[in-house]
Amino acid sequence: MTFSKTTRRGALTGISVAALALITPFAAHAEDVVKVGLILPMTGPSASTGRQISQAVALYQAMNGTKAGGKTVEVIVKDDTGVADVTKRLAQELIVNDKVSVLAGFGLTPLALATAPISTQAKVPQVVMAAATATITEASPYIVRTSFTLPQATVPAADLATKNGWKKVITLVSDYGPGIDAEKAFGAQFTANGGTVSAALRVPLKNPDFAPFLQRVADEKPDALFVFVPSGFGALVIKQFVERGLDKSGVKLFGTGDLPDDDQLDGMGDVVIGLISTHHYSAAHPSPENKAFVDAYVKANPGQRPNFMAVGGYDGFALIYKALEKTKGDADGTKLVEAMKGLAWVSPRGPMSIDPETRDVIQNIYVRKVEKVDGHLWNVETEAFEKVKDPVKAAKMKK
Amino acid sequence: MTDITSSLPPVERAGRFLAGEARWSWLEIGFWVVAFGLAFFFRSNHLLFAEIAILALFAVSLDIILGYAGIVSLGHAAFFGLGAYTVGIMARNGWGDPLTGLAAAGMTAGILGFFTSFLVLRGSDLTRLMITLGVASLLHETANKLDWLTGGADGLQGMVVGPVLGHFSFDLYGTTAYVYALSVLFVVVLGLRVVVHSPFGHALRAIRDNPLRARAIGIPVNRRLIAAYTLAAVVAGFAGALLAQTSGFASLDVLEFHRSADVMLVLVIGGSGRLYGGILGAILFRFAQDAISTITPQYWQFWIGMGLVILVLAGRDRLETVGRRIVGRALPWLANKEAAR
């Protein structure tokens, strides 16, 4: 093969122009664009959170277009690897260099808390799409949450335990903010209902081995075991629970929806059938909004199912779009947060709204039971606790 | 020139050779001028620069024990994390002055370094890897359990870091952070230059190359190693303190294994046993990470890994020679081109 020098150079130029055209975003006028900085753990142990949320955000834009309030919404995704000081630096860079109007994402509690001072200082709304410790929204007046708070999902779980006639329960939680939230909220509510928490076990967050803790449960033989572990660890607990034969010894396993996580549920096997949990979202939620969401998600990402992380990301963008429409495209941080307060809409999870006082989410908490439908495992909702506020902040308000 | 020196008596000759090694090169001076000059340019990148300076300081500290004294460590984050938590806890309790905080962090890390150095003296390389790893894990778990003090897995909340020297508060752009971190790095490197070119530094290198022979010629091996390990711990404590002060946050992550591993990588990239290797490595590593993860937030680790494999397979020396050759050819070529215009 002999190319003359000119053709080769011509071809090279052609290729580089094509490459440039690919990477250069459509040159829209700067004032017509609202940038959203999406900071997520895309690598590392919490990578599944980042994957679910980034896919859901892409899906929201694919389904609803990129225009809101007359502005084009542009998303910049950054990977913080789940490390707090990186999250904070990325947030600063996004504000300073990319001039983003909204920060979003935040896979874990420390990541959201580390960024809180930045959003206060720069007056930029921080939409928390995943982290679930109750106190997060108090860290900055610019934080708005579209995921859930652990106590919100846990208090109904305690009521459910009482209703089922369980008197003695052991709690098993991961040893970090949300886990301790869950343990406290469950303990307080369950004791108030007249039950006893015979032991409150805490498992290290990283590299957890549940075996010694589950052995303790086997020795004590409570009526039921309440479990909270972060998204991604549920399958491991259930596997070890079954391996020790606890399911046959009469100890009922239940927890928040983090346990039968939709992301992993279908691979957990038939042993989980009948597992009950309380949560704000199930991929099996019977509504047209959810059907459209799940169908589109599965179509865009074959072989995957959206979980509560995905819906948090999806609703985070719904919130940003609605706020922009309310301000008619004004992306000033303070005005956006004001616009977000009190917004209400029907999400794939069901009706939800943003509490104007706490900027936290108000939503239904559903009781779900794992069932096999059409050969797949789903969290089928059986009843609902309507319009649940975060109990921790609600209790503070009363004082 | 060789003729003149070779006619001198051997002691004189050795003295001149060593003095030549310790002399400032133009490259070195140029580097610091450019580094400080950057404080006035590329304002939008100052946060990244600050992070690089901190990582460089941490890598320089590992270089003292790995490159000069030959102690392998997989737990250097212990000192880094202790430094970070020291300033963090002080700042939360109302003592937010950065410089005194920095000194305190160096001190606590140094104390830990001194006491753990006795463990490190025992055994061979493999044992040392395990011991350093173990010390770091112990500290990590302690910080996790003492959640009333450290905030546990949620991180230390409510740190208030005061302005540097009472004047320069930390800004959103990170300019103060960068100049502050770079100044500390500069002062530390100045000090370490003296140390590594002193008889003490040469004794360390002798120990690294052959501990038995070093002992035989009368070098107190253990005492030198203890001193080197303590010194490295102090510098790592400074680096941790800088991170906590510039980010206003400390979490368990500062004690995590990946910190120790990253800094080892940095040293592998930049080259150990030459003080500036850590700095070069930090610059290359962070820039590469930042650039690649902007393009592909999901798969950047793959490319970093690929780069490392190439680096190790090809050998750093060979890459350096190639680089030098390219620069050596490109410069005259560019000059010719200019002249032709």
XYZ file of C-alpha atoms in Angstrom:
740
model
C 0.000 0.000 0.000
C 1.382 3.364 -0.920
C -0.253 6.528 0.224
C 1.134 9.748 -1.034
C 2.103 12.100 1.733
C -0.666 14.547 0.927
C -3.462 11.970 1.107
C -2.167 10.707 4.403
C -2.033 14.194 5.791
C -5.462 14.887 4.365
C -6.849 11.787 6.015
C -5.232 12.738 9.305
C -6.734 16.212 9.174
C -10.111 14.702 8.401
C -9.900 12.355 11.351
C -8.832 15.059 13.761
C -11.612 17.381 12.631
C -14.116 14.566 13.109
C -12.696 13.835 16.559
C -12.885 17.491 17.517
C -16.462 17.721 16.338
C -17.295 14.711 18.512
C -15.828 16.069 21.705
C -16.888 19.687 21.317
C -20.377 20.112 22.789
C -22.913 22.029 20.786
C -21.898 25.621 21.019
C -24.894 27.128 22.754
C -24.834 30.617 24.173
C -23.454 30.511 27.688
C -26.435 32.353 29.194
C -28.848 29.791 27.753
C -27.139 26.915 29.524
C -27.597 25.798 33.116
C -24.829 23.464 34.213
C -25.358 20.763 36.795
C -22.285 19.209 38.410
C -23.028 15.569 39.160
C -20.472 14.214 41.648
C -20.760 10.471 42.173
C -18.660 7.498 43.252
C -18.202 5.945 39.798
C -15.352 3.692 40.941
C -14.593 1.971 44.220
C -16.902 0.065 46.598
C -19.911 2.349 46.022
C -19.615 2.282 42.237
C -23.101 0.728 41.880
C -24.610 3.903 43.402
C -22.824 6.053 40.842
C -23.835 3.772 38.003
C -27.528 3.741 38.964
C -27.741 7.496 39.471
C -25.810 8.508 36.349
C -27.933 6.172 34.225
C -31.126 7.525 35.746
C -30.048 11.114 35.115
C -29.218 10.307 31.501
C -32.617 8.632 31.262
C -34.416 11.673 32.678
C -32.801 13.866 30.054
C -33.587 11.362 27.322
C -37.260 11.188 28.362
C -37.862 14.868 29.169
C -35.451 16.646 26.871
C -32.608 18.913 27.905
C -34.686 22.093 28.152
C -36.128 23.450 31.379
C -37.456 26.963 31.961
C -36.128 27.928 28.531
C -32.578 26.888 29.391
C -30.513 23.967 28.202
C -29.504 21.786 31.128
C -25.984 20.438 30.759
C -24.651 17.696 33.029
C -20.989 17.336 34.020
C -20.242 13.978 35.657
C -17.252 13.695 38.009
C -15.940 10.651 39.837
C -15.069 11.250 43.499
C -14.184 7.551 44.113
C -16.178 7.810 47.354
C -13.442 9.909 49.023
C -14.691 12.993 50.885
C -11.834 15.419 50.238
C -11.998 14.637 46.520
C -15.746 15.327 46.527
C -15.100 18.665 48.126
C -12.353 19.625 45.681
C -14.480 18.585 42.706
C -17.379 20.651 44.044
C -15.124 23.675 44.387
C -13.705 23.195 40.893
C -17.147 22.740 39.385
C -18.326 25.985 40.952
C -15.199 27.983 40.197
C -14.165 26.640 36.782
C -17.297 25.245 35.203
C -19.649 27.765 36.843
C -22.249 25.130 37.654
C -25.569 26.365 39.031
C -26.439 23.173 40.887
C -24.382 20.453 42.555
C -25.950 17.020 42.657
C -25.199 13.388 43.453
C -23.437 12.566 46.758
C -23.368 8.822 47.231
C -22.451 8.639 50.912
C -23.081 10.745 54.015
C -19.486 11.972 54.544
C -19.325 13.108 50.922
C -22.464 15.222 51.269
C -21.339 16.673 54.597
C -17.861 17.568 53.318
C -19.409 19.585 50.488
C -22.002 21.380 52.635
C -19.733 24.355 53.580
C -18.908 24.898 49.901
C -22.525 25.120 48.822
C -23.243 27.526 51.687
C -20.250 29.694 50.818
C -20.950 29.749 47.079
C -24.772 29.828 47.486
C -25.199 26.874 45.140
C -28.005 24.341 45.693
C -26.772 20.866 46.618
C -29.242 18.177 45.589
C -28.540 15.042 47.625
C -29.651 12.038 45.571
C -28.430 9.151 47.735
C -26.949 9.872 51.185
C -29.529 9.121 53.872
C -28.390 10.296 57.311
C -31.161 12.436 58.810
C -28.962 15.396 59.767
C -27.564 16.105 56.274
C -30.111 18.777 55.339
C -29.191 20.712 58.496
C -25.566 21.087 57.379
C -26.363 23.827 54.860
C -29.452 25.895 53.939
C -28.712 25.012 50.305
C -29.116 21.247 50.676
C -32.265 19.650 49.271
C -32.770 15.900 49.362
C -34.562 13.583 46.942
C -33.537 10.209 48.362
C -34.874 9.362 51.824
C -33.786 9.444 55.444
C -33.065 6.267 57.317
C -35.417 7.033 60.242
C -38.155 7.731 57.701
C -37.975 4.144 56.482
C -37.187 2.642 59.881
C -40.009 3.940 62.075
C -42.615 2.202 59.891
C -40.492 -0.957 60.133
C -40.784 -0.814 63.924
C -44.564 -0.359 63.690
C -44.712 -3.267 61.304
C -42.808 -5.483 63.762
C -45.261 -4.616 66.530
C -48.189 -5.281 64.221
C -46.809 -8.712 63.371
C -46.695 -9.530 67.075
C -42.904 -9.713 67.379
C -41.861 -8.899 70.943
C -38.110 -9.430 70.972
C -35.993 -8.089 68.132
C -32.246 -7.802 67.528
C -30.985 -4.942 65.359
C -27.971 -5.355 63.086
C -26.679 -2.226 61.361
C -23.566 -0.986 59.574
C -21.464 1.153 61.894
C -21.797 4.627 60.320
C -24.200 7.567 60.239
C -27.221 6.021 58.526
C -26.794 2.706 60.361
C -26.746 4.390 63.752
C -29.726 6.498 62.668
C -31.595 3.310 61.819
C -30.644 1.613 65.075
C -31.767 4.578 67.199
C -34.978 5.205 65.272
C -35.965 1.548 65.372
C -35.086 1.150 69.041
C -37.015 4.246 70.125
C -40.154 3.421 68.155
C -40.160 -0.286 68.938
C -39.637 0.285 72.678
C -42.383 2.915 72.666
C -44.632 0.304 71.064
C -43.880 -2.039 73.962
C -41.313 -4.330 72.349
C -37.751 -5.062 73.478
C -34.566 -4.744 71.474
C -32.509 -7.468 73.098
C -29.246 -6.544 71.378
C -28.089 -3.739 69.079
C -25.248 -5.055 66.930
C -22.988 -2.849 64.783
C -20.921 -4.268 61.930
C -17.919 -2.398 60.484
C -18.835 -0.545 57.298
C -15.960 -1.802 55.178
C -15.117 -5.479 54.605
C -18.000 -6.696 56.711
C -18.086 -10.269 57.979
C -21.527 -10.933 59.365
C -20.827 -14.452 60.615
C -19.965 -13.685 64.278
C -22.927 -11.320 64.584
C -25.331 -13.785 63.052
C -24.022 -16.464 65.432
C -25.010 -14.211 68.308
C -28.478 -13.910 66.799
C -28.676 -17.687 66.495
C -27.768 -18.024 70.185
C -30.296 -15.478 71.415
C -33.192 -16.644 69.221
C -35.186 -13.412 68.979
C -38.550 -13.239 67.231
C -37.013 -11.256 64.423
C -33.805 -9.650 63.170
C -33.882 -6.077 61.866
C -31.081 -5.347 59.385
C -29.772 -2.172 57.787
C -26.769 -2.375 55.469
C -25.901 0.076 52.692
C -26.929 -0.555 49.107
C -24.862 -3.403 47.689
C -24.346 -5.435 50.868
C -27.853 -6.887 51.190
C -27.144 -10.052 49.224
C -24.212 -10.906 51.486
C -26.256 -10.682 54.696
C -29.062 -12.775 53.307
C -26.641 -15.391 52.030
C -24.940 -15.753 55.420
C -28.304 -15.679 57.206
C -29.473 -18.639 55.157
C -26.131 -20.470 55.380
C -26.419 -20.509 59.170
C -29.908 -21.963 58.915
C -31.422 -18.975 60.692
C -34.293 -18.859 58.218
C -35.376 -22.307 59.356
C -34.907 -21.624 63.074
C -37.887 -19.280 63.104
C -36.029 -15.967 63.276
C -37.788 -13.569 60.910
C -35.483 -11.361 58.841
C -36.700 -7.892 57.942
C -35.299 -4.437 57.371
C -35.364 -1.301 55.299
C -35.449 -1.654 51.536
C -31.666 -1.453 51.413
C -31.670 -5.166 52.256
C -33.659 -6.563 49.304
C -32.044 -3.973 47.012
C -33.701 -4.037 43.586
C -30.275 -3.863 41.968
C -29.377 -7.308 43.333
C -32.724 -8.831 44.271
C -33.228 -10.975 41.226
C -29.918 -12.726 41.798
C -30.508 -13.533 45.463
C -32.392 -16.728 44.804
C -35.695 -18.106 46.052
C -34.591 -18.030 49.705
C -35.609 -14.366 49.888
C -39.226 -15.019 48.933
C -41.422 -13.674 51.708
C -38.824 -11.226 53.046
C -40.572 -8.079 54.234
C -39.133 -4.598 54.269
C -40.180 -0.955 54.447
C -38.963 1.556 51.917
C -39.895 4.469 49.708
C -39.296 2.801 46.379
C -39.826 -0.560 44.760
C -39.264 -1.190 41.078
C -42.583 -3.065 41.244
C -44.564 0.014 42.360
C -47.869 -0.224 40.471
C -48.280 3.114 38.703
C -48.069 4.280 35.084
C -45.209 6.665 35.984
C -43.155 3.845 37.418
C -43.922 1.499 34.552
C -42.684 4.064 32.060
C -39.580 4.677 34.156
C -38.669 1.014 34.672
C -39.362 0.084 31.044
C -37.203 2.927 29.754
C -34.446 2.149 32.227
C -34.334 -1.531 31.323
C -34.415 -0.644 27.639
C -31.485 1.756 28.002
C -29.508 -0.574 30.276
C -30.345 -4.172 29.365
C -30.063 -6.694 32.164
C -30.323 -4.068 34.909
C -33.152 -2.882 37.099
C -33.444 0.592 38.656
C -33.217 0.692 42.445
C -33.881 3.438 44.977
C -30.581 5.104 44.045
C -31.737 5.444 40.438
C -35.067 6.898 41.481
C -33.251 9.359 43.763
C -31.208 10.565 40.785
C -34.257 10.669 38.514
C -36.265 12.707 41.006
C -33.266 14.917 41.710
C -33.400 15.972 38.101
C -37.171 16.261 38.155
C -36.674 18.665 41.070
C -34.036 20.721 39.246
C -36.188 20.931 36.095
C -39.303 21.929 38.028
C -37.415 24.546 40.019
C -35.961 26.021 36.823
C -39.421 26.185 35.303
C -40.732 27.930 38.403
C -37.961 30.551 38.287
C -38.401 30.835 34.498
C -34.815 29.800 33.910
C -33.255 31.990 36.608
C -30.399 29.839 37.925
C -29.549 32.004 40.941
C -28.813 29.581 43.807
C -30.966 31.212 46.475
C -33.936 31.556 44.122
C -33.603 27.944 43.010
C -33.634 26.647 46.588
C -36.657 28.832 47.353
C -38.372 27.403 44.274
C -37.558 23.852 45.331
C -39.193 24.280 48.744
C -42.693 22.883 48.736
C -42.553 21.428 45.222
C -44.736 18.348 44.881
C -45.057 15.871 42.057
C -45.838 12.254 41.249
C -42.589 10.359 40.946
C -42.068 6.744 39.896
C -41.960 5.994 43.644
C -45.413 7.553 44.171
C -46.399 11.027 45.382
C -43.558 13.039 46.901
C -42.840 16.612 47.948
C -40.094 18.751 49.416
C -40.769 19.897 52.977
C -40.532 23.720 52.843
C -39.247 23.828 56.421
C -36.501 21.199 56.346
C -35.832 20.873 52.586
C -36.108 17.137 53.121
C -38.326 14.766 51.219
C -41.876 13.849 52.298
C -43.058 10.598 50.764
C -45.013 7.401 51.255
C -43.227 4.504 52.904
C -44.408 1.170 51.595
C -44.431 -2.248 53.227
C -43.161 -4.727 50.663
C -42.854 -8.469 50.438
C -40.543 -10.335 48.077
C -42.595 -12.395 45.621
C -41.924 -14.218 42.405
C -43.785 -12.655 39.495
C -43.257 -13.996 35.966
C -40.138 -15.842 37.063
C -38.469 -12.785 38.586
C -38.189 -11.630 42.177
C -39.840 -8.314 43.025
C -40.584 -6.281 46.146
C -44.371 -6.254 45.910
C -45.968 -3.447 47.901
C -48.713 -4.515 50.301
C -49.562 -1.373 52.252
C -48.446 2.230 52.585
C -47.719 4.722 55.346
C -48.753 7.987 53.732
C -46.739 11.208 53.601
C -44.030 10.285 56.089
C -41.764 13.148 57.189
C -38.287 12.595 58.559
C -39.059 11.628 62.171
C -35.793 13.008 63.586
C -36.359 16.535 62.320
C -40.100 16.318 63.020
C -39.277 15.558 66.667
C -36.925 18.545 66.815
C -39.636 20.829 65.402
C -42.027 19.869 68.180
C -39.562 20.846 70.899
C 38.479 18.920 34.621
C 38.966 15.311 35.582
C 42.694 15.867 35.248
C 42.713 18.550 37.890
C 40.577 16.674 40.393
C 42.344 13.367 39.935
C 45.614 15.042 40.898
C 44.088 16.058 44.246
C 44.362 13.885 47.362
C 41.462 11.398 47.695
C 39.777 13.097 50.664
C 39.731 16.411 48.879
C 38.409 14.717 45.768
C 35.582 13.010 47.656
C 34.776 16.308 49.325
C 34.461 18.062 45.984
C 32.352 15.264 44.575
C 29.923 15.461 47.485
C 29.802 19.244 47.378
C 29.000 18.981 43.672
C 26.125 16.625 44.443
C 24.688 19.005 46.997
C 24.947 22.074 44.772
C 21.756 23.714 43.507
C 21.169 23.021 39.855
C 19.491 25.490 37.528
C 16.734 22.987 36.911
C 15.940 22.934 40.604
C 15.874 26.708 40.943
C 13.797 26.958 37.799
C 11.312 24.447 39.180
C 10.661 26.434 42.351
C 10.422 29.728 40.476
C 7.830 28.236 38.141
C 5.968 26.563 40.998
C 5.626 29.785 42.964
C 4.969 31.732 39.782
C 1.928 29.529 39.141
C 0.277 31.230 42.110
C -0.413 34.134 39.771
C -1.610 32.104 36.794
C -4.121 29.330 36.092
C -6.211 30.397 39.037
C -8.842 27.807 38.195
C -6.375 24.966 38.740
C -5.058 26.032 42.130
C -7.078 23.437 44.019
C -5.530 20.694 41.971
C -2.077 22.248 42.400
C -2.573 22.368 46.158
C -3.526 18.706 46.165
C -0.436 17.906 44.121
C 1.801 19.812 46.538
C 0.341 17.872 49.467
C 0.713 14.529 47.715
C 4.268 15.511 46.768
C 5.094 16.281 50.394
C 3.690 12.920 51.441
C 5.703 11.167 48.722
C 8.885 12.998 49.739
C 8.334 11.750 53.269
C 8.022 8.162 52.064
C 11.133 8.703 49.975
C 13.164 9.386 53.122
C 12.526 5.897 54.427
C 12.087 4.010 51.162
C 14.519 5.755 48.846
C 17.215 6.692 51.342
C 16.941 4.260 54.234
C 15.526 1.328 52.274
C 12.584 0.636 54.613
C 9.538 -0.565 52.678
C 6.245 0.590 54.152
C 2.622 -0.096 53.285
C 1.293 1.899 56.198
C 2.644 5.367 55.721
C -0.928 6.684 55.856
C -0.838 6.129 59.626
C 1.260 9.276 60.086
C -0.600 11.164 57.384
C -3.913 10.382 59.032
C -2.685 11.149 62.525
C -1.507 14.563 61.306
C -4.862 15.209 59.650
C -6.848 14.225 62.736
C -4.560 16.240 65.027
C -5.256 19.531 63.248
C -8.855 18.493 62.676
C -9.570 17.887 66.336
C -7.689 21.028 67.342
C -9.603 23.109 64.815
C -12.916 21.707 65.975
C -12.096 22.641 69.533
C -11.333 26.231 68.680
C -7.616 26.142 67.862
C -7.765 26.931 64.157
C -4.392 28.589 63.603
C -2.821 26.681 60.677
C 0.876 27.014 61.514
C 0.732 25.946 65.146
C -1.648 23.187 64.092
C 0.911 22.069 61.527
C 3.624 21.948 64.172
C 1.418 19.961 66.528
C 0.540 17.505 63.763
C 4.214 16.994 62.969
C 4.891 16.406 66.634
C 2.179 13.802 67.239
C 3.076 11.990 64.029
C 6.743 12.121 65.000
C 6.021 10.620 68.415
C 4.080 7.777 66.813
C 6.880 7.351 64.282
C 9.504 7.165 67.007
C 7.681 4.485 68.966
C 6.663 2.384 65.986
C 10.183 2.572 64.531
C 11.288 -0.034 67.073
C 8.819 -2.472 65.554
C 10.030 -1.681 62.070
C 13.667 -2.358 62.996
C 12.823 -5.972 63.544
C 12.755 -8.378 60.673
C 13.187 -8.196 56.952
C 11.306 -6.401 54.220
C 8.291 -8.680 54.273
C 7.924 -8.334 58.025
C 8.197 -4.585 57.688
C 5.440 -4.498 55.102
C 3.174 -6.401 57.440
C 4.056 -4.357 60.526
C 3.558 -0.990 58.843
C 0.308 -2.214 57.340
C -0.785 -3.448 60.760
C -0.003 -0.177 62.517
C -2.019 1.748 59.949
C -4.984 -0.634 60.274
C -4.870 -0.374 64.062
C -4.989 3.388 63.865
C -7.812 3.238 61.321
C -9.921 1.041 63.559
C -9.140 3.177 66.610
C -10.323 6.274 64.777
C -13.430 4.368 63.709
C -14.266 3.342 67.263
C -13.533 6.696 68.917
C -16.466 8.322 67.182
C -17.011 10.880 69.964
C -13.568 12.254 69.103
C -13.172 11.605 65.388
C -16.758 11.447 64.149
C -16.246 7.797 63.156
C -17.117 6.831 59.611
C -18.988 10.111 59.025
C -15.841 12.200 59.321
C -14.919 15.118 61.517
C -17.595 17.804 61.279
C -17.375 21.458 62.130
C -13.672 22.185 61.643
C -12.998 25.919 61.561
C -9.580 26.639 60.080
C -8.313 30.159 60.642
C -6.403 32.316 58.160
C -2.708 31.578 57.514
C -0.463 33.963 59.500
C -3.635 35.701 60.593
C -4.138 37.270 57.154
C -4.741 34.839 54.331
C -7.966 32.907 54.711
C -8.652 29.871 52.524
C -10.583 30.926 49.422
C -12.854 29.048 47.035
C -10.274 29.123 44.257
C -7.664 27.478 46.451
C -4.944 30.074 45.873
C -4.147 30.384 49.571
C -4.228 26.624 49.889
C -1.775 26.252 47.036
C 0.720 28.862 48.202
C 0.515 27.583 51.762
C 1.035 23.933 50.783
C 3.792 24.826 48.340
C 5.612 26.939 50.929
C 5.557 24.090 53.408
C 6.798 21.724 50.710
C 9.569 24.162 49.816
C 10.749 24.603 53.403
C 10.665 20.850 54.008
C 12.616 20.119 50.814
C 15.171 22.802 51.763
C 15.647 21.099 55.106
C 15.771 17.614 53.619
C 18.360 18.676 51.046
C 20.680 19.472 53.914
C 19.800 16.206 55.649
C 20.326 13.879 52.706
C 23.650 15.477 51.766
C 24.910 15.390 55.343
C 26.938 12.470 56.723
C 23.655 11.246 58.199
C 22.113 11.021 54.726
C 25.097 9.174 53.372
C 24.989 6.774 56.282
C 21.342 6.042 55.428
C 22.250 5.230 51.846
C 25.028 2.964 53.040
C 22.533 1.128 55.244
C 20.099 0.824 52.353
C 22.736 -0.675 50.061
C 24.214 -3.073 52.574
C 23.225 -3.014 56.245
C 25.832 -5.588 57.255
C 28.706 -3.708 55.740
C 27.365 -0.423 57.097
C 27.419 -1.903 60.570
C 30.908 -3.245 59.978
C 32.301 0.200 59.161
C 30.859 1.573 62.375
C 27.524 3.104 61.398
C 24.994 2.748 64.250
C 22.385 1.199 61.964
C 19.454 1.055 64.354
C 19.859 4.581 65.628
C 20.067 5.962 62.098
C 16.972 4.058 61.033
C 14.997 5.243 64.051
C 15.959 8.824 63.275
C 15.039 8.466 59.603
C 11.702 6.813 60.379
C 10.803 9.502 62.901
C 11.757 12.247 60.473
C 9.641 10.713 57.729
C 6.724 10.430 60.146
C 6.977 14.127 61.007
C 6.902 15.095 57.327
C 3.965 12.763 56.643
C 2.184 14.382 59.590
C 2.711 17.777 57.960
C 1.215 16.477 54.718
C -1.858 15.122 56.524
C -2.277 18.376 58.407
C -2.125 20.330 55.147
C -4.827 18.146 53.635
C -7.148 18.591 56.601
C -6.543 22.340 56.745
C -6.972 23.021 53.055
C -10.072 20.855 52.722
C -11.513 21.760 56.130
C -12.402 18.133 56.668
C -10.932 14.878 57.912
C -12.517 11.462 57.624
C -11.406 7.872 58.099
C -10.291 8.011 54.519
C -7.022 9.720 55.524
C -6.006 6.471 57.247
C -7.240 4.206 54.494
C -4.931 1.682 52.837
C -5.278 3.314 49.432
C -3.436 6.392 50.741
C -0.386 4.284 51.537
C -0.647 2.498 48.212
C -1.139 5.697 46.192
C 1.929 7.330 47.659
C 3.951 4.222 46.868
C 2.692 4.429 43.276
C 3.675 8.071 43.113
C 7.166 7.181 44.197
C 7.341 4.350 41.679
C 6.303 6.756 38.929
C 8.677 9.531 39.944
C 11.607 7.448 41.092
C 12.785 6.959 44.662
C 15.970 8.058 46.398
C 16.263 11.462 44.828
C 13.991 13.818 46.761
C 12.427 15.300 43.634
C 11.153 11.917 42.478
C 8.147 12.183 44.777
C 7.339 15.652 43.516
C 7.629 14.628 39.868
C 5.557 11.515 40.514
C 2.847 13.505 42.284
C 2.619 15.927 39.376
C 2.394 13.164 36.773
C -0.011 10.989 38.774
C -2.521 13.698 39.691
C -2.511 15.366 36.298
C -3.001 12.056 34.575
C -5.772 11.098 36.984
C -7.507 14.446 36.614
C -7.254 14.518 32.837
C -8.296 10.914 32.261
C -11.125 10.907 34.792
C -12.573 14.023 33.167
C -12.759 12.141 29.880
C -13.980 8.865 31.334
C -15.164 9.074 34.943
C -15.902 5.349 34.968
C -12.805 3.763 33.495
C -9.916 6.100 34.324
C -8.344 3.512 36.604
C -7.831 1.242 33.612
C -5.696 3.828 31.820
C -3.691 4.658 34.936
C -3.030 0.956 35.401
C -2.048 0.591 31.782
C 0.373 3.493 32.142
C 1.942 1.890 35.191
C 2.400 -1.425 33.430
C 4.109 0.303 30.525
C 6.251 2.309 32.904
C 7.430 -0.769 34.758
C 7.888 -2.916 31.643
C 9.818 -0.293 29.737
C 11.743 0.861 32.766
C 11.869 4.425 33.961
C 15.496 4.920 32.942
C 14.797 3.960 29.383
C 11.761 6.275 29.204
C 13.873 9.073 30.590
C 16.574 8.522 28.006
C 13.968 8.514 25.247
C 12.411 11.661 26.667
C 15.763 13.364 26.842
C 16.562 12.346 23.302
C 13.236 13.709 22.057
C 13.764 17.003 23.853
C 17.383 17.095 22.668
C 16.321 16.674 19.061
C 13.195 18.797 19.222
C 14.954 21.867 20.590
C 17.465 22.303 17.728
C 14.762 21.358 15.257
C 12.447 24.049 16.600
C 15.306 26.523 16.603
C 16.045 25.688 12.956
C 12.437 26.101 12.047
C 12.323 29.497 13.711
C 15.487 30.470 11.914
C 14.031 29.342 8.586
C 11.106 31.700 9.068
